[in-house]
mmCIF file of C-alpha atoms and ligand atoms in Angstrom:
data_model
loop_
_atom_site.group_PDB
_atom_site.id
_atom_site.type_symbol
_atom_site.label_atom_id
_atom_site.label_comp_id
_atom_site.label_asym_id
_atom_site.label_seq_id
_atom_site.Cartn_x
_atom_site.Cartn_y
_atom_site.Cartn_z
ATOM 1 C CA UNK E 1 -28.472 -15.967 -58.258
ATOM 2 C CA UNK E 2 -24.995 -15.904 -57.387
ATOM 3 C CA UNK E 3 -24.172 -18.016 -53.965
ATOM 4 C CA UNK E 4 -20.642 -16.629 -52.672
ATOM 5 C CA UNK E 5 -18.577 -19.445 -51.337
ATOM 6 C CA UNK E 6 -15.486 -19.367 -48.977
ATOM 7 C CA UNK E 7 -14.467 -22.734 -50.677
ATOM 8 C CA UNK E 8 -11.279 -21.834 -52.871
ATOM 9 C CA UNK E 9 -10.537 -23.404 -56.561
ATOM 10 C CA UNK E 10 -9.215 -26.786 -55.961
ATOM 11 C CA UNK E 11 -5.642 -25.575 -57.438
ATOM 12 C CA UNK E 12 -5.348 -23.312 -54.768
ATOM 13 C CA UNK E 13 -6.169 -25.653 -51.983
ATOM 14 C CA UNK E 14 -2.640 -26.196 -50.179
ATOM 15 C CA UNK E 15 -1.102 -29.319 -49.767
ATOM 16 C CA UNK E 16 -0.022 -30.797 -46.591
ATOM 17 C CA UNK E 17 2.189 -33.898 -46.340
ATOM 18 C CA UNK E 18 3.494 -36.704 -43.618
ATOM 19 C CA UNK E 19 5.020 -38.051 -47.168
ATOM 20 C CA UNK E 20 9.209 -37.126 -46.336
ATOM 21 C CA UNK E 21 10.964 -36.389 -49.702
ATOM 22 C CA UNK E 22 14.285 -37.614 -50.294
ATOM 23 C CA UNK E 23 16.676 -35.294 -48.400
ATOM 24 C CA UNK E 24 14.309 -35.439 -45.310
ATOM 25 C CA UNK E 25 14.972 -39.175 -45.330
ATOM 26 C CA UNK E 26 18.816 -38.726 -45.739
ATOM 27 C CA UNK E 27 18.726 -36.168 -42.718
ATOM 28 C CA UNK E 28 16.728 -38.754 -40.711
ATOM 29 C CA UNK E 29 18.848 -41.068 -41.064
ATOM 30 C CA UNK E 30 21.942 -39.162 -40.497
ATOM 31 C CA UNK E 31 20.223 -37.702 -37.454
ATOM 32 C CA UNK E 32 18.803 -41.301 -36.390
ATOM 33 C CA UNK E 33 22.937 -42.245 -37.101
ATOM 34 C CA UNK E 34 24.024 -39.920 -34.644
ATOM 35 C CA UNK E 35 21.809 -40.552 -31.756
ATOM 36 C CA UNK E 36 22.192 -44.434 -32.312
ATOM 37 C CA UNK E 37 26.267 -44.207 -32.095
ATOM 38 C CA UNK E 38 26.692 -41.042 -30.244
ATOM 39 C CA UNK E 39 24.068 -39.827 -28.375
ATOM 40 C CA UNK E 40 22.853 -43.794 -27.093
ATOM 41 C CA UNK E 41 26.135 -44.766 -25.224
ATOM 42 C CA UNK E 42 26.719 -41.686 -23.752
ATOM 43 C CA UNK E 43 22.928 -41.110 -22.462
ATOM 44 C CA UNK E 44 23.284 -42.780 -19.122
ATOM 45 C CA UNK E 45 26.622 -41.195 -18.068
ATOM 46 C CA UNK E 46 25.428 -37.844 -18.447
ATOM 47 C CA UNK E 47 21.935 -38.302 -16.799
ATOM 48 C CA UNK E 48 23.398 -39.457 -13.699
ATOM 49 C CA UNK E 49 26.046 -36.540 -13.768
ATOM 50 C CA UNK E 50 23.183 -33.801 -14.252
ATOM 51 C CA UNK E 51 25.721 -31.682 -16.946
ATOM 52 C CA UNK E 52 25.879 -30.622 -19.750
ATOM 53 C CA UNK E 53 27.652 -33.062 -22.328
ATOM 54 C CA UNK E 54 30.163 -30.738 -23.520
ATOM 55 C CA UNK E 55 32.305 -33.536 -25.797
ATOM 56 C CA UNK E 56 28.542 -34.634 -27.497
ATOM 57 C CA UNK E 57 27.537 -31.427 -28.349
ATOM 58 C CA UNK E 58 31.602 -30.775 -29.935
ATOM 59 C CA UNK E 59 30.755 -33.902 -31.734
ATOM 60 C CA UNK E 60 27.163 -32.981 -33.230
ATOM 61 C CA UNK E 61 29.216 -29.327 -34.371
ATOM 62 C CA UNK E 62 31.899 -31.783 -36.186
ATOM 63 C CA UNK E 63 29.370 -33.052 -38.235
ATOM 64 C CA UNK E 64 27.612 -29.774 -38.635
ATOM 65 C CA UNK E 65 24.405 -31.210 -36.715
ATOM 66 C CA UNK E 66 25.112 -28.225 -33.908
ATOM 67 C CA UNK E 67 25.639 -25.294 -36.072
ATOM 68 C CA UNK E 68 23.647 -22.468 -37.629
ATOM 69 C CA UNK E 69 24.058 -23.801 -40.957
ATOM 70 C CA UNK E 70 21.662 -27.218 -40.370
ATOM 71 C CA UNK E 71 19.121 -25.095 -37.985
ATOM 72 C CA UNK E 72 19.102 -22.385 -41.219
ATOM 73 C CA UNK E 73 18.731 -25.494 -43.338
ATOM 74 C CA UNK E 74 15.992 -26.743 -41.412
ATOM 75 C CA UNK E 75 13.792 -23.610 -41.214
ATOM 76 C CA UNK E 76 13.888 -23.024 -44.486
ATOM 77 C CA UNK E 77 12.264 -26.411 -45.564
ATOM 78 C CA UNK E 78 9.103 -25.095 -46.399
ATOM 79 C CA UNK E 79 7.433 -28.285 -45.420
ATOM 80 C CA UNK E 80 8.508 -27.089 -41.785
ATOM 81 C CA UNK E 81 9.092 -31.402 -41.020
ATOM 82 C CA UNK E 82 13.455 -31.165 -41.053
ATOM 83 C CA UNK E 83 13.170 -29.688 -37.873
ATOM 84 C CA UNK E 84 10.250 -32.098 -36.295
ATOM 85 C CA UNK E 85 11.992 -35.115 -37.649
ATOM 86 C CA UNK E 86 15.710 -34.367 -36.462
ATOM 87 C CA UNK E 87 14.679 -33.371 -33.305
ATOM 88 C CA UNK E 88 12.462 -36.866 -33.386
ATOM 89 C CA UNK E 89 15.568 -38.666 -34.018
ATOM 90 C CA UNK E 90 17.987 -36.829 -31.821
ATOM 91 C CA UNK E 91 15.862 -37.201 -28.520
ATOM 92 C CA UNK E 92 15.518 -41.043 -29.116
ATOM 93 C CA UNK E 93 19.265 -41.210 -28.459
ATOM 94 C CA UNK E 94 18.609 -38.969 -24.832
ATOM 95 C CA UNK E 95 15.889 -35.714 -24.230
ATOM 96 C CA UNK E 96 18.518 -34.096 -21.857
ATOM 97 C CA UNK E 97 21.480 -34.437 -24.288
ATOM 98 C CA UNK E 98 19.189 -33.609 -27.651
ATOM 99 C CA UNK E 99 17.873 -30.906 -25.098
ATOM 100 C CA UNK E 100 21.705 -30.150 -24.706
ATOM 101 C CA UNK E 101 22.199 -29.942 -28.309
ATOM 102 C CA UNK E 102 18.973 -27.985 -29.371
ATOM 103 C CA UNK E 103 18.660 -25.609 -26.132
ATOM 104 C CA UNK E 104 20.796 -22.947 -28.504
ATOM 105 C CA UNK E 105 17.955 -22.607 -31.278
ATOM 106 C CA UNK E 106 15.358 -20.880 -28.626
ATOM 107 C CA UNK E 107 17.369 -18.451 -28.451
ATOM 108 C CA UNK E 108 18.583 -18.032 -32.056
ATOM 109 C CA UNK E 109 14.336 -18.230 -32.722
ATOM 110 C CA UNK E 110 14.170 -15.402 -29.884
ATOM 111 C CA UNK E 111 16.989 -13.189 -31.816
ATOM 112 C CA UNK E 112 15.701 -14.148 -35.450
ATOM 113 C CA UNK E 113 11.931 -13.436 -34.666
ATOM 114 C CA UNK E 114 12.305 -9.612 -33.137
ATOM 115 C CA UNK E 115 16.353 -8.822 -34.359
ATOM 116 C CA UNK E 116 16.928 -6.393 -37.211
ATOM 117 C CA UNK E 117 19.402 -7.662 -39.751
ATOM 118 C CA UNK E 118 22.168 -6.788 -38.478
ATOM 119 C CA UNK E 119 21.303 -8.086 -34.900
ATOM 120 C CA UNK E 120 20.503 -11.630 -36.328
ATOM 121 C CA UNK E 121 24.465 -11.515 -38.456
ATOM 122 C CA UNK E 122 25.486 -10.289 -35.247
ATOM 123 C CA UNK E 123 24.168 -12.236 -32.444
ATOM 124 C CA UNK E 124 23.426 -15.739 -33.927
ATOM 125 C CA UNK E 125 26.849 -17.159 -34.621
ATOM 126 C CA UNK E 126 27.975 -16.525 -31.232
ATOM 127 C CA UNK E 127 25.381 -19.243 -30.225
ATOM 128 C CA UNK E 128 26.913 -22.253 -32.006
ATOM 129 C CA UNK E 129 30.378 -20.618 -32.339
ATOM 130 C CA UNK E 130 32.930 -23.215 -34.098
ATOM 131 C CA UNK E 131 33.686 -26.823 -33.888
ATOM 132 C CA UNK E 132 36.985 -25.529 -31.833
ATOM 133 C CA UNK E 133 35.224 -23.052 -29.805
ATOM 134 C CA UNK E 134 31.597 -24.481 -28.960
ATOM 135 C CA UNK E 135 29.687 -21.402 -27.824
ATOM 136 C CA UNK E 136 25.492 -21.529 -26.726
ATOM 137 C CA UNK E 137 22.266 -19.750 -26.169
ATOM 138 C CA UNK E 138 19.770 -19.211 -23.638
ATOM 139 C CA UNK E 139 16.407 -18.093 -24.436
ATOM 140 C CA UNK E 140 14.855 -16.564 -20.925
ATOM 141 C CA UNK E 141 11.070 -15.308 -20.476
ATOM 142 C CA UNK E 142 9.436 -17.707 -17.379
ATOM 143 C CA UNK E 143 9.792 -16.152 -14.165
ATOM 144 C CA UNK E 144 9.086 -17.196 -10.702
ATOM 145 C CA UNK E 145 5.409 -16.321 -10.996
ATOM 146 C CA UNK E 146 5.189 -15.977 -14.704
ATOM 147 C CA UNK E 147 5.427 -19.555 -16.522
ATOM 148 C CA UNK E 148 2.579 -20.011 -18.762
ATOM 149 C CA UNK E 149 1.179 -16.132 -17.671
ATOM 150 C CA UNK E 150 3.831 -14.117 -19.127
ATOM 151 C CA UNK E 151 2.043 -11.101 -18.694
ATOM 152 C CA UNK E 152 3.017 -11.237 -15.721
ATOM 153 C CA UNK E 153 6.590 -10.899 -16.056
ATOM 154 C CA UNK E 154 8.061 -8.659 -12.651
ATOM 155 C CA UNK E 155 12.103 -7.999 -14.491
ATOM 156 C CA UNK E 156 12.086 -4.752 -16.024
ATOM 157 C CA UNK E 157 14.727 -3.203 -18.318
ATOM 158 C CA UNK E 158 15.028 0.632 -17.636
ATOM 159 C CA UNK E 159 16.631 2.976 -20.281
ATOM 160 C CA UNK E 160 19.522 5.041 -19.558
ATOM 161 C CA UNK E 161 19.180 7.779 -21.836
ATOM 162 C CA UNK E 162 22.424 9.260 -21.114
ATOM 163 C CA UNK E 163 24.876 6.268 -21.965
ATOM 164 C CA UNK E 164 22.206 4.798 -24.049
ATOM 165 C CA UNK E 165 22.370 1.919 -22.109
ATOM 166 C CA UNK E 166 19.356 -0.290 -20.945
ATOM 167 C CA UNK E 167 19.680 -1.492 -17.171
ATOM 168 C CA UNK E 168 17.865 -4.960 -16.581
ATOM 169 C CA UNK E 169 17.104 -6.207 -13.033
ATOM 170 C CA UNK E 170 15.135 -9.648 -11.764
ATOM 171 C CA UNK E 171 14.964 -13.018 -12.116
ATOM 172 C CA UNK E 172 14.294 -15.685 -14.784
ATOM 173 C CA UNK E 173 13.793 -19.491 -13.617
ATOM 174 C CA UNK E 174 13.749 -22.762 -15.426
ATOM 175 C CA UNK E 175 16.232 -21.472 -18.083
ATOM 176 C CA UNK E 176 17.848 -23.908 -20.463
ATOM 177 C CA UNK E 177 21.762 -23.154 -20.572
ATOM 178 C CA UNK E 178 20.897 -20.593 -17.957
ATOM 179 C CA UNK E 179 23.680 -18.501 -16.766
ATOM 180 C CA UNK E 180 26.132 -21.001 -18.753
ATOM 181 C CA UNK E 181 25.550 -20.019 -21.840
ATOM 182 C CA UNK E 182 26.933 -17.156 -24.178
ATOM 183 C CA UNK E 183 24.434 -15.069 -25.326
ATOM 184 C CA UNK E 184 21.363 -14.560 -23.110
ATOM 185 C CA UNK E 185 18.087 -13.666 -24.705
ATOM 186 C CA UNK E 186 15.683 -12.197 -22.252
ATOM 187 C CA UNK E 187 12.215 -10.926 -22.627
ATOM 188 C CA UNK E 188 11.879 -8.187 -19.775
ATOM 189 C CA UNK E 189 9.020 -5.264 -18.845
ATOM 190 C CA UNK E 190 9.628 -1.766 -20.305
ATOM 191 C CA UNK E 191 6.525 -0.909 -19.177
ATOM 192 C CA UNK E 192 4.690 -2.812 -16.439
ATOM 193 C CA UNK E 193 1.194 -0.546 -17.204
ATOM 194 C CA UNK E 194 0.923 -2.352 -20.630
ATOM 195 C CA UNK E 195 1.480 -5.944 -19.703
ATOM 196 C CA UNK E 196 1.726 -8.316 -22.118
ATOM 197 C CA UNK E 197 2.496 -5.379 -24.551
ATOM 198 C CA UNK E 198 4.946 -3.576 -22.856
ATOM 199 C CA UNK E 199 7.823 -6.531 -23.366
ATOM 200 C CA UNK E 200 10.756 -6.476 -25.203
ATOM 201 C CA UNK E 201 13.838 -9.155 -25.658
ATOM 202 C CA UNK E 202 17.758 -7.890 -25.297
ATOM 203 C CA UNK E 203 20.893 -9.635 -26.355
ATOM 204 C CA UNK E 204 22.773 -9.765 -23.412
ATOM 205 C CA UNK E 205 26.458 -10.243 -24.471
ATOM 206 C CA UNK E 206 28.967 -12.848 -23.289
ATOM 207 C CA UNK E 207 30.453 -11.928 -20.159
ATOM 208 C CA UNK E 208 28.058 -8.736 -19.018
ATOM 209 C CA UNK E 209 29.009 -8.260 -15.255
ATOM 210 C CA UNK E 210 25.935 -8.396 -12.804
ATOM 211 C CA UNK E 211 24.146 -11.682 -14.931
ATOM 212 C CA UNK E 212 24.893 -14.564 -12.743
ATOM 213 C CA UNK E 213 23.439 -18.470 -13.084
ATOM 214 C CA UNK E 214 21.240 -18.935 -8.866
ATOM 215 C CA UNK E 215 19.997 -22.016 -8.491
ATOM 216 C CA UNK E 216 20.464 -24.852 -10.871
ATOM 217 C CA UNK E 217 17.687 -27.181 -10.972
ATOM 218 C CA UNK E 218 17.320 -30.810 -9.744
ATOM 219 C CA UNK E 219 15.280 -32.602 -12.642
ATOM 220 C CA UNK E 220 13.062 -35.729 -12.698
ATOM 221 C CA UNK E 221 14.449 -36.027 -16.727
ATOM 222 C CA UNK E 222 16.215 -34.704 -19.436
ATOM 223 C CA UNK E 223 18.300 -33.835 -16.976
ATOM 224 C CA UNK E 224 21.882 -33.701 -19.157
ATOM 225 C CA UNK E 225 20.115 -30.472 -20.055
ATOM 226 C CA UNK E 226 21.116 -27.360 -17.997
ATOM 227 C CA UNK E 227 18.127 -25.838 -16.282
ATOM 228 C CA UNK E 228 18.809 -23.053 -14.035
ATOM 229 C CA UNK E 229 18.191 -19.442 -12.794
ATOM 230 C CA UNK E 230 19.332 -16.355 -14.398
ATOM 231 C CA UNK E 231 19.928 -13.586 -11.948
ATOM 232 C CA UNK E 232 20.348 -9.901 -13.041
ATOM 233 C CA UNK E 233 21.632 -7.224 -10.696
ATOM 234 C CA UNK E 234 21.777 -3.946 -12.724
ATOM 235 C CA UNK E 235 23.095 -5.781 -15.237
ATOM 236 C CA UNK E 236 23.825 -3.146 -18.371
ATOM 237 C CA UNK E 237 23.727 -3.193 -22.261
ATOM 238 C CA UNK E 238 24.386 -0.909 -25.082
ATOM 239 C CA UNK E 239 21.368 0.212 -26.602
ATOM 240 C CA UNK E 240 21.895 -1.667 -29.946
ATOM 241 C CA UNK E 241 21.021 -5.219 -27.686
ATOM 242 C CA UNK E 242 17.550 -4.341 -27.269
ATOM 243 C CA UNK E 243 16.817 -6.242 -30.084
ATOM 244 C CA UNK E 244 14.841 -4.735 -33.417
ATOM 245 C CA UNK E 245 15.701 -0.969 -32.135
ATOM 246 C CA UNK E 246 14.338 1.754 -30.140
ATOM 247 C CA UNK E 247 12.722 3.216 -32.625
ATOM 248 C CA UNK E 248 10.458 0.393 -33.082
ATOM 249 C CA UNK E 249 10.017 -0.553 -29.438
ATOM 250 C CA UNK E 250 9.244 3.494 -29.132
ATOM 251 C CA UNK E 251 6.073 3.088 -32.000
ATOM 252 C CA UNK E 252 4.713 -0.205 -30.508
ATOM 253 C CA UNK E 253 4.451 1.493 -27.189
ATOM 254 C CA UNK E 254 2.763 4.344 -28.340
ATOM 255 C CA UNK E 255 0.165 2.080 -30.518
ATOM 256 C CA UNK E 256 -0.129 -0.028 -27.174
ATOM 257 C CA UNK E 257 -0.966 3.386 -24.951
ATOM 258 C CA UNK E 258 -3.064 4.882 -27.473
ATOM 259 C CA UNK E 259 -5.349 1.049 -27.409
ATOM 260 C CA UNK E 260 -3.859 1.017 -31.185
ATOM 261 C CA UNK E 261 -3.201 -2.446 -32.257
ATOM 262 C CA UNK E 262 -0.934 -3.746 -35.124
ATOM 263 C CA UNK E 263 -2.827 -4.416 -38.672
ATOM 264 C CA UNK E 264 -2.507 -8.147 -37.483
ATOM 265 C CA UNK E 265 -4.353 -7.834 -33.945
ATOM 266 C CA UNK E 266 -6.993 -5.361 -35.685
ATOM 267 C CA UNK E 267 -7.790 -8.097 -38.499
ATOM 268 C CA UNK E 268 -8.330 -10.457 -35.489
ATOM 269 C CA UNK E 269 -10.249 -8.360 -33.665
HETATM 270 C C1 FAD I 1 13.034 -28.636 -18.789
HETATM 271 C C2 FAD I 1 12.479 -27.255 -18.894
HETATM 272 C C3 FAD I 1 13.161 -26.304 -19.638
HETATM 273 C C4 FAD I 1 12.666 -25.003 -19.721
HETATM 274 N N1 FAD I 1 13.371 -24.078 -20.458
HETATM 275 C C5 FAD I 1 12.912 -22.804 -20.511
HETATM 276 C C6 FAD I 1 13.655 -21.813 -21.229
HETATM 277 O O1 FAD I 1 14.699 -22.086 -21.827
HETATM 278 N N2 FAD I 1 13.181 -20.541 -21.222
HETATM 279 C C7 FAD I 1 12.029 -20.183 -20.564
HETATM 280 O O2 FAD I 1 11.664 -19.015 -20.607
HETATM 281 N N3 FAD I 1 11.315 -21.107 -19.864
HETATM 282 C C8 FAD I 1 11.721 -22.398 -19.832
HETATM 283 N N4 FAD I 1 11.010 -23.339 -19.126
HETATM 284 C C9 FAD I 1 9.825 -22.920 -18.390
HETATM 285 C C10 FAD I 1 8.551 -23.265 -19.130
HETATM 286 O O3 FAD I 1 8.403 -22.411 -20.236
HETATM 287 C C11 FAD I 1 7.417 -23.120 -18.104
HETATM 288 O O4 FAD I 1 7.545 -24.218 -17.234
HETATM 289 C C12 FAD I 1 6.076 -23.094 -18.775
HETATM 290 O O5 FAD I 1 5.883 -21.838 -19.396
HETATM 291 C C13 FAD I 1 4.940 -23.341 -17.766
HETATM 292 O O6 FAD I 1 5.033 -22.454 -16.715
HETATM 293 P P1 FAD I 1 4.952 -22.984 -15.203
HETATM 294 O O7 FAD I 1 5.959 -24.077 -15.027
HETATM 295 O O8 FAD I 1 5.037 -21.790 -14.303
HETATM 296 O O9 FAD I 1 3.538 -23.669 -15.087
HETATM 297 P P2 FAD I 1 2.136 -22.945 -14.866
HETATM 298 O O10 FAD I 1 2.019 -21.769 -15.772
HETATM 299 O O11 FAD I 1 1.950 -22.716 -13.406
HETATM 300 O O12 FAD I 1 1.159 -24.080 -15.363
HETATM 301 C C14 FAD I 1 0.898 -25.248 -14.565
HETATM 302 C C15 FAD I 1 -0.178 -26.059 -15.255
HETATM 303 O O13 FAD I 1 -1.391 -25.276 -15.388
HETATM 304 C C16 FAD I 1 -1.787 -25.214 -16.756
HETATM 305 N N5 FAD I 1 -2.310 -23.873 -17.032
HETATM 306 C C17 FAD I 1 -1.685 -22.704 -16.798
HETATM 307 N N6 FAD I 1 -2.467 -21.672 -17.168
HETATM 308 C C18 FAD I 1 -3.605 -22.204 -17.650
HETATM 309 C C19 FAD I 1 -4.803 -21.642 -18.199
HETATM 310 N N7 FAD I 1 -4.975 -20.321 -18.315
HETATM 311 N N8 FAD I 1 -5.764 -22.486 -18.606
HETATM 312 C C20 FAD I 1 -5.608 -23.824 -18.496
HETATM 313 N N9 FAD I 1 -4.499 -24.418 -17.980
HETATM 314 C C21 FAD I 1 -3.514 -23.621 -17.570
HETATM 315 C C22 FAD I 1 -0.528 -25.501 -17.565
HETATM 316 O O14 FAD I 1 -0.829 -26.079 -18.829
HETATM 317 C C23 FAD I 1 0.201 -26.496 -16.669
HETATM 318 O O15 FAD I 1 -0.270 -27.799 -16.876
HETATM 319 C C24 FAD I 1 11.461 -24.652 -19.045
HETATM 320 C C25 FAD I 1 10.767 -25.619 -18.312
HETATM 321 C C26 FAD I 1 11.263 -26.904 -18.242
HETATM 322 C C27 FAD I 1 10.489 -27.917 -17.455
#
């Protein structure tokens, strides 16, 4: 009789590690370097001024620590640890100021996970910029009434067929570098019917008119890290910001109002 097992060859088994190979040690320590010279002195001036600590972050992007290069680095570890042990190290020094320094990469994870390739060469850079030029990123879903529900989400994004432009009103709150930053990433409704489903995420550019920073928030920590409202008042972008395309947004939609789901929902189902 043959018995049919789920149990897979013990070659195949994968192999998961705590064990840090020798360039994750060198990073922690250069990270655990940083925080202990840099990040350590400064923590208690910046907590009591509630900012953002503009000349630490210029220093982490001297050394490369604030850059696309090290977060590019990092996700490609296939271990996935870099990023876990550098972010380890860095909020020893101060959570606001490593806050500070990592608030960029939510957004650069916003663009990377739903950007075509051309939106990710685009868009990404601009949220470290250079060592001269120190440029960030906001990454924007929670809304007044939408924090851990996000189907709940009340901003819509409305598309202007005419310009091809997409018109995004409402409110985000509790947004790291919110309304400071560079390049916003916002998750908005296209289609309120479809929930959850009927999201998408735009780039919205530096200097759009009509995005504005409301209330900046009071915090019990972590509080060298900007946290603060994003306001949009028929705020517009070109079509190529909603990020991976209208053609693809257009397909999802349709899958979502026939009750279609993506080969990845229907294998969970
Ligand atoms: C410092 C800081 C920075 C932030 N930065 C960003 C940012 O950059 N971008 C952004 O979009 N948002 C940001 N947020 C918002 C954050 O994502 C939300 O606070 C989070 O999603 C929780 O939402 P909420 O605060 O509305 O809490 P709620 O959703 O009201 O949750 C309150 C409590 O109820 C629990 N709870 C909620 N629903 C359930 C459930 N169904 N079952 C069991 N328990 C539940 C939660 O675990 C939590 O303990 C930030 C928040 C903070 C504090």
């Amino acid at each position: 009789m043959v018995v049919e097992t789920n149990e897979r060859p013990a070659t195949q088994t994968p192999q998961f590690s705590m064990e840090l190979n020798e360039e994750q040690r060198q990073i922690q320590k250069w990270v655990h370097g940083f925080a202990k010279d840099v990040v350590r002195p400064a923590a208690h001036e910046w907590d009591e001024r509630e900012e953002t600590p503009w000349p630490i972050i210029h220093e982490a992007a001297k050394i490369g620590l604030y850059s696309f290069e090290f977060l590019q680095n990092a996700f490609a570890d296939p271990t996935g640890l870099t990023m876990p042990i550098a972010n380890e190290e860095l909020f020893w020094g101060d959570a606001g100021i490593g806050l500070a320094i990592m608030g960029s990469t939510l957004c650069v994870a916003g663009i990377v996970a739903n950007g075509t390739p051309e939106q990710i060469v685009e868009w990404v850079p601009q949220c470290f910029g250079t060592p001269d030029k120190i440029q960030m990123g906001a990454f924007g879903v929670s809304e007044p009434d939408a924090g851990s529900d996000v189907s709940s989400l009340k901003s819509r994004a409305v598309y202007d067929e005419s310009k091809d432009e997409w018109v995004l009103n409402g409110t985000k709150t509790w947004i790291t570098n919110g309304g400071i930053a560079d390049v916003h990433v916002l998750v908005l409704s296209v289609d309120p019917e479809l929930n959850s489903r009927g999201h998408a995420a735009f780039v919205v550019p530096p200097g759009t008119p009509g995005l504005s920073e409301g209330q900046k928030f009071k915090k019990h920590g972590i509080r060298a890290s900007h946290t603060a409202e994003v306001v949009l008042d028929n705020v517009r972008v070109p079509g190529r910001c909603l990020l991976g395309g209208k053609e693809k947004l257009d397909a999802r939609l349709a899958r979502a109002r026939e009750g279609k789901s993506s080969k990845v929902q229907a294998a969970m189902a």
